[in-house]
Coordinates of N, CA and C in Angstrom, one line a residue:
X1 N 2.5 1.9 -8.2 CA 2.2 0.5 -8.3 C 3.6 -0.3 -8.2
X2 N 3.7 -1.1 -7.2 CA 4.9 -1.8 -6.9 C 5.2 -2.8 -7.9
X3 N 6.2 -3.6 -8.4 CA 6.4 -4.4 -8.8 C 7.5 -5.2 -9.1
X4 N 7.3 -6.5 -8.4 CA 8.6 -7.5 -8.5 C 8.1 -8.7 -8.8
X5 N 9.0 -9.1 -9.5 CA 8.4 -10.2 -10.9 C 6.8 -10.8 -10.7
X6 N 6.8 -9.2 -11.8 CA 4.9 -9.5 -11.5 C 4.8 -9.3 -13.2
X7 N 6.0 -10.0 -14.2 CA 5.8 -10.0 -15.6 C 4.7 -10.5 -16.4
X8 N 3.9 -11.5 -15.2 CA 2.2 -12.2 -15.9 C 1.3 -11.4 -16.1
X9 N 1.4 -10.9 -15.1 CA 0.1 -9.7 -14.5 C 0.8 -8.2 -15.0
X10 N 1.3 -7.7 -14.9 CA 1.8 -6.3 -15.2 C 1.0 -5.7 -16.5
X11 N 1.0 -6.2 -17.4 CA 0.8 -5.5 -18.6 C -0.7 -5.4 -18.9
X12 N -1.5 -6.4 -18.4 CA -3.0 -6.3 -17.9 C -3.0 -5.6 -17.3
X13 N -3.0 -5.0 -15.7 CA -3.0 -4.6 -14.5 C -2.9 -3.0 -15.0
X14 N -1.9 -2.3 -15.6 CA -0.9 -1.1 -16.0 C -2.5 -0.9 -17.0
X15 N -2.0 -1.7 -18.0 CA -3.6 -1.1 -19.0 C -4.8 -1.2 -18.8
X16 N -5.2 -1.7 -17.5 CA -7.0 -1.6 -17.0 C -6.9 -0.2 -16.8
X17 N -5.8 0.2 -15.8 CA -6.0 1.3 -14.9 C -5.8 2.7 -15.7
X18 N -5.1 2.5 -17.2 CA -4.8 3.7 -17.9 C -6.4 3.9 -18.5
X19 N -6.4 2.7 -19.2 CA -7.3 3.6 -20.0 C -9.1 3.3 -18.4
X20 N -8.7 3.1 -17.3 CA -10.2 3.4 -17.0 C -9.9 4.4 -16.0
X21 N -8.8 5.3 -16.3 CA -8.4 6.9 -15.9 C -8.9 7.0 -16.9
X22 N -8.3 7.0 -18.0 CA -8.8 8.2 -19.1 C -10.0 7.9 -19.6
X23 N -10.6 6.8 -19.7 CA -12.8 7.3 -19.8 C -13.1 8.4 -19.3
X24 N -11.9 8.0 -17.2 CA -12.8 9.4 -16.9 C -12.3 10.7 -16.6
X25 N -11.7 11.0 -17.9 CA -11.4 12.2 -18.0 C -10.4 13.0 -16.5
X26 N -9.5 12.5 -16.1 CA -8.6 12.9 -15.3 C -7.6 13.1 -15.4
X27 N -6.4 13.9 -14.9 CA -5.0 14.0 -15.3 C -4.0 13.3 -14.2
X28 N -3.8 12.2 -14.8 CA -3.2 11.1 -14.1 C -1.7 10.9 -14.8
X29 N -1.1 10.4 -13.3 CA 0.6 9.5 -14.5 C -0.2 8.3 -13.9
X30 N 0.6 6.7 -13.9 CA 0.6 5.4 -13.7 C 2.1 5.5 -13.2
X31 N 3.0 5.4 -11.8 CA 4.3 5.5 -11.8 C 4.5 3.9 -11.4
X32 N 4.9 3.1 -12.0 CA 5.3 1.6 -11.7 C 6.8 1.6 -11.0
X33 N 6.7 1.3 -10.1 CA 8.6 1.1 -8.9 C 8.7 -0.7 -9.2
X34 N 9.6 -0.9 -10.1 CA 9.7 -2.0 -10.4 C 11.1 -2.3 -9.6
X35 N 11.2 -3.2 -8.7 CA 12.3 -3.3 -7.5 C 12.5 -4.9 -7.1
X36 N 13.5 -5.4 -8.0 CA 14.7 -6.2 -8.1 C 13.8 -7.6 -8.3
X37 N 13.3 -7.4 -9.6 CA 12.6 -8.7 -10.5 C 13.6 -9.3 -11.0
X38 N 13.2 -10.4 -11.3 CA 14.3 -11.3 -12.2 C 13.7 -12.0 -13.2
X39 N 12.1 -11.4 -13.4 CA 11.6 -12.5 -14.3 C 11.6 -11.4 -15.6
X40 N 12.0 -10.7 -15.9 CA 11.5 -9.7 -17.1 C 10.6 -8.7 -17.1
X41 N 10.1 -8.0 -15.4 CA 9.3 -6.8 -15.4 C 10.0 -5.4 -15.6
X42 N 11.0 -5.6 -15.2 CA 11.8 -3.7 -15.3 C 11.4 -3.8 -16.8
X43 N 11.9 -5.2 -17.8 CA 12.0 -4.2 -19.0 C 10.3 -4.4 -19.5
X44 N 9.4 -5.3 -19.2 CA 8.4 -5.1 -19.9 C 7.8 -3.7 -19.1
X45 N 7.6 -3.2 -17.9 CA 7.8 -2.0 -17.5 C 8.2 -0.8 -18.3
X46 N 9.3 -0.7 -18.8 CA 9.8 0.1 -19.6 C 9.4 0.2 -20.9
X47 N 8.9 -1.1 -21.6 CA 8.1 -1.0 -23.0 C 7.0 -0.4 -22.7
X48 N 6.1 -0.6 -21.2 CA 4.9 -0.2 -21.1 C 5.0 1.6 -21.3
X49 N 5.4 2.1 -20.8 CA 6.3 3.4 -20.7 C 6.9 4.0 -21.6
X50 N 7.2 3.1 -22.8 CA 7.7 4.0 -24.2 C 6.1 3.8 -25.0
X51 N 5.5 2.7 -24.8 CA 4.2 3.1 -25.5 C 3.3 3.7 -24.8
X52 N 3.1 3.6 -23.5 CA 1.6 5.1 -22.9 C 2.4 5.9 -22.0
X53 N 1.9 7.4 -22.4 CA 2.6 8.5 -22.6 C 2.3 9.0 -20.9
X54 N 1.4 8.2 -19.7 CA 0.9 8.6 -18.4 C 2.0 7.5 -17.8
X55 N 2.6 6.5 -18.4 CA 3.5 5.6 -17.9 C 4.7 5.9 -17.1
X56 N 5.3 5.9 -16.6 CA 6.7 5.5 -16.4 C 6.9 4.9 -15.7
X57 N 8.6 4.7 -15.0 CA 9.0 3.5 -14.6 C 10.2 4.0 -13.5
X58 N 10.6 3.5 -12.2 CA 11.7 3.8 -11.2 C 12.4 2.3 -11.3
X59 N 13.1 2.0 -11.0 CA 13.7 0.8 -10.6 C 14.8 1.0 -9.4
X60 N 14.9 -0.5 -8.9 CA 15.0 -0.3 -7.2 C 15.9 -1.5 -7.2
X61 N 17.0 -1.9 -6.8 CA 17.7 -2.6 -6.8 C 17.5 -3.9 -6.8
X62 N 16.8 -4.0 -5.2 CA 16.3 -5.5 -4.6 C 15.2 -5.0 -4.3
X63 N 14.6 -6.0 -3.9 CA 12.9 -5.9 -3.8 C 12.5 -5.8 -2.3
X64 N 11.5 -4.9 -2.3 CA 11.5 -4.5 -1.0 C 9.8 -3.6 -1.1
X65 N 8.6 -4.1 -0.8 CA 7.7 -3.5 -1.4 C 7.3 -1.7 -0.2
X66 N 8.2 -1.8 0.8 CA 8.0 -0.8 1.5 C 8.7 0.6 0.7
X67 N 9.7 0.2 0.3 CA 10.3 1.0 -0.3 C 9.7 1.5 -1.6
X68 N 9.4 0.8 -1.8 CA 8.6 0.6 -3.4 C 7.9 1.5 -3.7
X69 N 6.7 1.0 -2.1 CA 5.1 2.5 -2.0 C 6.5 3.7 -1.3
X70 N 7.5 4.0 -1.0 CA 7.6 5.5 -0.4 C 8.2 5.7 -1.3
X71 N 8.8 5.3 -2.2 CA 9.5 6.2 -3.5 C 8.4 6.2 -4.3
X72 N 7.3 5.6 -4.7 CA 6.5 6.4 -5.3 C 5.5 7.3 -4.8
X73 N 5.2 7.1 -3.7 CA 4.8 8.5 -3.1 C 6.1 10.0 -2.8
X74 N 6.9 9.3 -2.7 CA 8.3 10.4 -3.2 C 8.0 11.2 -4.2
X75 N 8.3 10.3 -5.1 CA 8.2 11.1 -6.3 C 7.3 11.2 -7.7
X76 N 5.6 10.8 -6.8 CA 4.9 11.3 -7.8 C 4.4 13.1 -7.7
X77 N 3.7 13.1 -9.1 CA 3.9 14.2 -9.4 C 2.8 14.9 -9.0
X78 N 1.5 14.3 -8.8 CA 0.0 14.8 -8.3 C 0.0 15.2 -7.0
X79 N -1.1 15.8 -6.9 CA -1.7 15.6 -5.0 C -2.1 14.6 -4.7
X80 N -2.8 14.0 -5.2 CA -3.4 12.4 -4.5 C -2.8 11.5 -5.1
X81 N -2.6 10.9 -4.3 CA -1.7 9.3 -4.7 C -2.6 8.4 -4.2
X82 N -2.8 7.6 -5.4 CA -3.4 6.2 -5.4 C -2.4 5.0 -5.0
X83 N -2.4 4.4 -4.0 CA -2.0 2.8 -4.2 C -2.5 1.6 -4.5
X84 N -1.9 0.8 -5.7 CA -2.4 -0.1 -6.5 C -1.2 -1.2 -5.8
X85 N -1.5 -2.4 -6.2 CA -0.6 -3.5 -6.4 C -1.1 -4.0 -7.7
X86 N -0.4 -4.6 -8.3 CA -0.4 -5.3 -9.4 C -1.5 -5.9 -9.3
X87 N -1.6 -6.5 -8.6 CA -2.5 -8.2 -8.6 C -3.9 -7.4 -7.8
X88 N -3.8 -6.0 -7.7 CA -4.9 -5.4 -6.5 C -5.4 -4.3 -7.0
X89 N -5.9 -4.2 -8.2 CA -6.1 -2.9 -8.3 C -8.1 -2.8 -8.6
X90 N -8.4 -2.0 -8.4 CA -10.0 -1.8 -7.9 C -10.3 0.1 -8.4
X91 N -10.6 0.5 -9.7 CA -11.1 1.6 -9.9 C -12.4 2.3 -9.2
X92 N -13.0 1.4 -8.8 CA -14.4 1.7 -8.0 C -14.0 2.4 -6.6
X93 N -13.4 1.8 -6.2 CA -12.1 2.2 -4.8 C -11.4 3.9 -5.2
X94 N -11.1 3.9 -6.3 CA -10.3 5.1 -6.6 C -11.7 5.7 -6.8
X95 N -12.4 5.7 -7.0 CA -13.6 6.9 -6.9 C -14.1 7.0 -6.2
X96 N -14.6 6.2 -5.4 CA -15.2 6.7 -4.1 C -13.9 7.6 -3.2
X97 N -13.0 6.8 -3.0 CA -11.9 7.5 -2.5 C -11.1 9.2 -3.0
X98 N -11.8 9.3 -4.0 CA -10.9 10.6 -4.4 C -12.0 11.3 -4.1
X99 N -13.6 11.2 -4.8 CA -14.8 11.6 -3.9 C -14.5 12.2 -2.4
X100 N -13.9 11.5 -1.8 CA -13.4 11.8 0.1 C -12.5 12.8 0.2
X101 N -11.5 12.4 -0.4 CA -9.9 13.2 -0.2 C -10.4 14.4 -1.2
X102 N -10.9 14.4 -2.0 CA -11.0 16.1 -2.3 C -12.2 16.6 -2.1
X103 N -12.9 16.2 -0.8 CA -14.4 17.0 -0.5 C -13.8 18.0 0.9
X104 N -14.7 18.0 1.0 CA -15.0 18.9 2.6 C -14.7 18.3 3.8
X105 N -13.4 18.6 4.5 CA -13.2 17.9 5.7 C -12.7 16.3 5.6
X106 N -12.0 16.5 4.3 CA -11.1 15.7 3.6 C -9.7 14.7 4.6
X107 N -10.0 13.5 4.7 CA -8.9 12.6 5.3 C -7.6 13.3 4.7
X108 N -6.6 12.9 5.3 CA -5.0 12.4 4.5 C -4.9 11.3 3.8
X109 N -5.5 10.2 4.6 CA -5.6 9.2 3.9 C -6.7 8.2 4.0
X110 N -6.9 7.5 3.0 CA -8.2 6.7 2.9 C -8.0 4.9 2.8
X111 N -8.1 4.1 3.4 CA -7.7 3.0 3.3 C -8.8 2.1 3.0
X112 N -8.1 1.4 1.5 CA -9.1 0.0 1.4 C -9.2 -0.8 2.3
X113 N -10.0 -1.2 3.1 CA -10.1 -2.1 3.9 C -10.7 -3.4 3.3
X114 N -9.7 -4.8 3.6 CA -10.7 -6.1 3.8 C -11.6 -6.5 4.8
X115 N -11.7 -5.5 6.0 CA -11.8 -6.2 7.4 C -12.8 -4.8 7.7
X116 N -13.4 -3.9 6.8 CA -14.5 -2.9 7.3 C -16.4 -3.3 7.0
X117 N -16.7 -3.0 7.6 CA -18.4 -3.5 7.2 C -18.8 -3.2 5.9
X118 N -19.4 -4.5 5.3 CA -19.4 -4.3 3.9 C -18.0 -4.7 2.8
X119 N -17.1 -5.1 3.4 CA -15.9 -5.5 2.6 C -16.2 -7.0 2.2
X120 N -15.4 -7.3 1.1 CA -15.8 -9.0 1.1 C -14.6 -9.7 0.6
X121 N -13.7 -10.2 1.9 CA -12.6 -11.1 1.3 C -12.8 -12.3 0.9
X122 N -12.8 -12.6 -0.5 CA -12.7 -14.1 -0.5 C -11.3 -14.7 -0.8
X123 N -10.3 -14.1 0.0 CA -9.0 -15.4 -0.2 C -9.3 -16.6 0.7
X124 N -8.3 -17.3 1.0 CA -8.3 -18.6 1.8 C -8.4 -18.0 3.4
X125 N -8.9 -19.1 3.6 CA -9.5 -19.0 5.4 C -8.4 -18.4 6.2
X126 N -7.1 -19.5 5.7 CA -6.4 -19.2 6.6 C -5.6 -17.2 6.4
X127 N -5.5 -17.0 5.1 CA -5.0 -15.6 4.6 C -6.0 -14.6 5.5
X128 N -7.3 -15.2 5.4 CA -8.2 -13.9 5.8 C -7.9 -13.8 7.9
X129 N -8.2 -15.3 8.4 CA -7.3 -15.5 10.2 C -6.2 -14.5 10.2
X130 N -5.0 -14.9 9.2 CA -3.9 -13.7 9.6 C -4.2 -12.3 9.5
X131 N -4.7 -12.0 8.8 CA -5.5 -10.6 8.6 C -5.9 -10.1 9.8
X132 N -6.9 -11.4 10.5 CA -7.7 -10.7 11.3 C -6.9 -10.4 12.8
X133 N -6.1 -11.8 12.6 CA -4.8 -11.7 13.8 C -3.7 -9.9 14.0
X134 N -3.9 -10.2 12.6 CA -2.6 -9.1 12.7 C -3.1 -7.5 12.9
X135 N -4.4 -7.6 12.2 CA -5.5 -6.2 12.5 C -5.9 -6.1 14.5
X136 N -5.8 -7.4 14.8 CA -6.0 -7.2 16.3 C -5.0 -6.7 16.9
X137 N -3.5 -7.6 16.8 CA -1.9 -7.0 17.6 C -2.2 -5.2 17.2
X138 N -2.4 -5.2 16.2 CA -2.1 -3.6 16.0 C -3.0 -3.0 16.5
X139 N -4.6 -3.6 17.0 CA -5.9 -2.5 17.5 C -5.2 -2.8 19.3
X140 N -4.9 -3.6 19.4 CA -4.6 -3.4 20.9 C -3.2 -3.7 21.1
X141 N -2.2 -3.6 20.4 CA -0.8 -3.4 21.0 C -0.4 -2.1 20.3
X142 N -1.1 -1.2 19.6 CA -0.6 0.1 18.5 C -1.8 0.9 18.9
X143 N -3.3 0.5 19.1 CA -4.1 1.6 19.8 C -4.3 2.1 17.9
X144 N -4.3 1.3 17.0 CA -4.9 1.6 15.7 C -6.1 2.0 15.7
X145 N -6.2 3.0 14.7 CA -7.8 3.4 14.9 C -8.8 2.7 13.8
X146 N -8.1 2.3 12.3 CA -8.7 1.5 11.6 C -8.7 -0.1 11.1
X147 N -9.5 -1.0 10.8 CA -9.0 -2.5 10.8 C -8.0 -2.7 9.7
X148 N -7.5 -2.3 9.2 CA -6.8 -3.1 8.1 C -5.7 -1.3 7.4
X149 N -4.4 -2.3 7.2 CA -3.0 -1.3 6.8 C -2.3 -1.4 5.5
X150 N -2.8 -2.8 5.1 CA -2.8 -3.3 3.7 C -3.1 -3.1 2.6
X151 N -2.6 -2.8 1.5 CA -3.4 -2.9 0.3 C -4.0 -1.5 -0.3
X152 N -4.8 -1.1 -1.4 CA -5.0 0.2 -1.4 C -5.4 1.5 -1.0
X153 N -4.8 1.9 -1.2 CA -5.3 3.3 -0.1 C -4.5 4.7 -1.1
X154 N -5.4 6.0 -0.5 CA -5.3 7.4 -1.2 C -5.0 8.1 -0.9
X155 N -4.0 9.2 -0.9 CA -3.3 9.8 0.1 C -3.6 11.4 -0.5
X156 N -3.2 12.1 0.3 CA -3.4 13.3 0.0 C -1.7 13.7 0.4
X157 N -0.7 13.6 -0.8 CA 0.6 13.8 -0.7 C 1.0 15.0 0.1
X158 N 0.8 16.1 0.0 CA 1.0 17.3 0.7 C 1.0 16.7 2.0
X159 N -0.2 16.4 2.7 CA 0.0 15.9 4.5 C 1.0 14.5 4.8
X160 N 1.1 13.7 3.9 CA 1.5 12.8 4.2 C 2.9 12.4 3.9
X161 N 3.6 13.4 3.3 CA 4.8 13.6 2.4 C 5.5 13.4 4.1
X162 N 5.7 14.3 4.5 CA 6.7 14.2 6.1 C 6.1 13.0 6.8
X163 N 5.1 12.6 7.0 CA 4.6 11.1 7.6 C 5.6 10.5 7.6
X164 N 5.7 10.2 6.4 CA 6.8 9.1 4.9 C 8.0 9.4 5.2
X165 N 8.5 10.0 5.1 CA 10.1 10.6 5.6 C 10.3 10.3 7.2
X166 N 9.3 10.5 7.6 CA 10.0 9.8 9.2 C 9.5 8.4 9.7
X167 N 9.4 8.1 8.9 CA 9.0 6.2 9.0 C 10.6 5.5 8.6
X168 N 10.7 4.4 9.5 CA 11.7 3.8 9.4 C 11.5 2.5 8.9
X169 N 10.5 1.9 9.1 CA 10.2 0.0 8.3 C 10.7 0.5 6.5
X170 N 11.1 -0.4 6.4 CA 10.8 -1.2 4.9 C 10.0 -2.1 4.4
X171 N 10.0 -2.8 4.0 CA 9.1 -4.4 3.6 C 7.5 -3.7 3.2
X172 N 7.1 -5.0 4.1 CA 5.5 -5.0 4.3 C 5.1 -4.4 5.4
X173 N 6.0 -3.6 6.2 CA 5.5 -2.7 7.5 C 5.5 -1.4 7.3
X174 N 6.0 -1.2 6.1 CA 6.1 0.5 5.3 C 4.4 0.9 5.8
X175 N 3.9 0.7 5.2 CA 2.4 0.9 5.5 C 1.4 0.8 6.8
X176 N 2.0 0.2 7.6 CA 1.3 0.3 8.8 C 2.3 1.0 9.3
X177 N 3.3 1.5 9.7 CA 4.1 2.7 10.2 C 3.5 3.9 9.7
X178 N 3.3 4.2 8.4 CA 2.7 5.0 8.3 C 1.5 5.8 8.3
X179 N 0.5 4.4 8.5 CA -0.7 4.6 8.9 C -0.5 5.0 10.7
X180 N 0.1 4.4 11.3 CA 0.4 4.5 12.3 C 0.4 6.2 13.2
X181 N 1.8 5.9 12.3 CA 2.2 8.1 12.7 C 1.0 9.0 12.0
X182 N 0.6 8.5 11.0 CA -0.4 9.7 10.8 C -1.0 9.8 11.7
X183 N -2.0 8.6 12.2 CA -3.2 8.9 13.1 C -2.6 9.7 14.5
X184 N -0.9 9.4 15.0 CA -0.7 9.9 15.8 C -0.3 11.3 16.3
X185 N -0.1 11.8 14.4 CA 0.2 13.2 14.2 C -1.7 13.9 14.0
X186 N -2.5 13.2 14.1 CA -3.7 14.1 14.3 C -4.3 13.9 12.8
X187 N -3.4 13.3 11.8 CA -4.3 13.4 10.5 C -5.6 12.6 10.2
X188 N -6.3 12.8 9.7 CA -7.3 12.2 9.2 C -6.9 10.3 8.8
X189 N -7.5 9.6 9.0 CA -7.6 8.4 8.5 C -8.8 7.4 8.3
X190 N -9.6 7.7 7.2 CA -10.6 6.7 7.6 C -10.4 5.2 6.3
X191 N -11.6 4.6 6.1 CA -11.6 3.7 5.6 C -12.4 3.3 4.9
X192 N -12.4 2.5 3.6 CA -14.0 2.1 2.7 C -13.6 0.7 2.2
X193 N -14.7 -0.3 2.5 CA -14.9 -1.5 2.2 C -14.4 -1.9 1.3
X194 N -13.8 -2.6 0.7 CA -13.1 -3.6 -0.3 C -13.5 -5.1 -0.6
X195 N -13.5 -5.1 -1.9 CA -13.9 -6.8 -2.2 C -12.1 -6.9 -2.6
X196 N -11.6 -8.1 -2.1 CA -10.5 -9.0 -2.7 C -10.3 -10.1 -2.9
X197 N -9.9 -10.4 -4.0 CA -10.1 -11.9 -4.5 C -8.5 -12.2 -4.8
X198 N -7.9 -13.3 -4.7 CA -6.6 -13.8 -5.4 C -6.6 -14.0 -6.8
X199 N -5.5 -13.3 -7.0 CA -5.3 -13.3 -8.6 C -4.0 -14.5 -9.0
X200 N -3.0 -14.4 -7.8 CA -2.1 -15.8 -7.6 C -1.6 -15.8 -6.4
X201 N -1.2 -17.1 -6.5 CA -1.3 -17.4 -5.0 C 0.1 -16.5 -3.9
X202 N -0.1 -16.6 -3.1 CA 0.7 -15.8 -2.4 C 2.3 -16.6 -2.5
X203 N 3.1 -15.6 -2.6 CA 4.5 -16.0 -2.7 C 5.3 -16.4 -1.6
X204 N 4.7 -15.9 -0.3 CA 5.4 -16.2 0.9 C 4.9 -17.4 1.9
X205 N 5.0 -18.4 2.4 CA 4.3 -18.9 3.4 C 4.2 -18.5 4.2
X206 N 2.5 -18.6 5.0 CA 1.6 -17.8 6.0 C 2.6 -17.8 6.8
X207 N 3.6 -18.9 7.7 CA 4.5 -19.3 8.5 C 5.4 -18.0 8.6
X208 N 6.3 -18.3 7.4 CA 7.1 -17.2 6.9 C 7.0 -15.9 7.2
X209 N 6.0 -15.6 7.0 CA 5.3 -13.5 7.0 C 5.0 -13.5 8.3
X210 N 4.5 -14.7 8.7 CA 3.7 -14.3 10.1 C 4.9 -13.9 11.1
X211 N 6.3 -14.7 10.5 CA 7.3 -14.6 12.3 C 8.1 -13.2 11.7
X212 N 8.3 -13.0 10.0 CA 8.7 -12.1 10.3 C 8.1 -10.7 10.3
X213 N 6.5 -10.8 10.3 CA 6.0 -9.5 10.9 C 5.6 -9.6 12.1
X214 N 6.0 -10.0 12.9 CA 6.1 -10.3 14.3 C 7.3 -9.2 14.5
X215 N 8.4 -9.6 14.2 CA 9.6 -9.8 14.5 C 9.5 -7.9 14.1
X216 N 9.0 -7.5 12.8 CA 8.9 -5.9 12.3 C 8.3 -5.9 13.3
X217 N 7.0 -6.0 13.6 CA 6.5 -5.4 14.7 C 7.0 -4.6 15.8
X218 N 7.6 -5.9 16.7 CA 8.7 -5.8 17.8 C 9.5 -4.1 17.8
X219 N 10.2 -4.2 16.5 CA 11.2 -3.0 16.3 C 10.6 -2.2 15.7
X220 N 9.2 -1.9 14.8 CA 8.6 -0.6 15.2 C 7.8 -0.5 16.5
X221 N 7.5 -1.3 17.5 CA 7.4 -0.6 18.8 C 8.4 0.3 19.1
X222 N 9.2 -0.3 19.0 CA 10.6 0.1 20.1 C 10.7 1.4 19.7
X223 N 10.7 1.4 18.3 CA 10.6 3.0 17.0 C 9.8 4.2 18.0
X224 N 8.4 3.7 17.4 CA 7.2 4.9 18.2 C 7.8 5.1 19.3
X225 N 8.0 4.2 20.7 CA 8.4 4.6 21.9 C 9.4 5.6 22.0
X226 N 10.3 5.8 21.3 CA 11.8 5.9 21.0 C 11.2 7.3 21.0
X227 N 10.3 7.5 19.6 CA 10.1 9.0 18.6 C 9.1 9.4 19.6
X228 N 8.2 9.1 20.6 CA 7.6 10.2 22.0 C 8.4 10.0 23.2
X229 N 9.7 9.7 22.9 CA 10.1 10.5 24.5 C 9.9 12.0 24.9
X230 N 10.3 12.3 25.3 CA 10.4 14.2 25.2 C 11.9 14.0 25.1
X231 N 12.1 15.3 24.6 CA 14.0 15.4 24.5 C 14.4 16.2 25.9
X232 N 15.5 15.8 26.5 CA 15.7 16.4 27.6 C 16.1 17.8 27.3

């Protein structure tokens, strides 16, 4: 669970997900990557984590949410890794999805989608447009196999551990690089509908994210091109 100054939401968010792991009887941590807050999350973080015993806590200099999800897929401790956000977390999602990843002919990874049949975004018009803009660049300039790179998803660490290690984005491209090379190394990727609703409002202007994931884009092309030449 990433988190930069997310001190509103954090201590709700952290305690839905503990105790509605333990109803159902599973052996879970909660690893929170708290990475270069200023409002008071590293340490309410760290209280969370001296009081529940599945808690703990990384901290990360400056804030960078790409980094955030690969050091906690670094260094958790399970085979399946769940991705939450703070402001995004959906237990119904984690069961269907672990349902997948530990059945028969099991993905690597499983992505929440906003943009699959049956999903239901209700953020703003314009949030859900860029969505649908940015799931297009990537189905026809990346040859993506699923709509949406965002947001929760379940990994089966063992396969996707080396994925992770040879991804170069940071930020908010961590995740679609990674979805990226998996599908291109042959792993499994599918996807299961999602409801998302805004819990607060987005921190970045649409403007803002749009040029500079454009701009990531651009230079993971150049990446993938780069990592299938043949070596002479």
């Amino acid at each position: 669970m990433p988190a930069h100054n997310e001190a509103t939401l954090l201590d709700t968010s952290v305690r839905e997900v503990v105790d509605g792991l333990r109803v159902r009887d599973v052996s879970f941590e909660v690893l929170v990557i708290e990475n270069g807050s200023q409002d008071g999350t590293l340490a309410l973080a760290g209280a969370l984590a001296e009081a529940i015993p599945e808690v703990s806590v990384r901290h990360l200099p400056r804030a960078d949410y790409g980094r955030a999800l690969r050091t906690g897929l670094l260094h958790a401790a399970g085979d399946t890794v769940v991705n939450f956000d703070v402001d995004y977390t959906d237990l119904g999602f984690l069961d269907a999805a672990l349902a997948r990843i530990e059945g028969p002919d099991a993905p690597a990874i499983i992505v929440g989608s906003k943009r699959a049949p049956g999903a239901h975004d209700q953020r703003s018009r314009a949030r859900r447009f860029v969505t649908w803009v940015f799931g297009l660049v990537l189905r026809l300039g990346f040859g993506l196999g699923v709509s949406d790179t965002h947001g929760m998803k379940a990994l089966d660490r063992t396969r996707v551990l080396p994925i992770a290690e040879a991804c170069r984005s940071d930020g908010e491209l961590f995740d679609t690089e990674l979805i990226l090379r998996a599908e291109r190394a042959g792993l499994g990727v599918v996807e299961l509908p999602v409801t998302v609703a805004e819990r607060r409002p987005s921190r970045t202007s649409i403007t803002r994210r749009a040029l500079r994931t454009l701009a990531g884009l651009a230079r993971l092309r150049l990446a993938l091109a780069r990592d299938r030449r043949p070596v002479p």
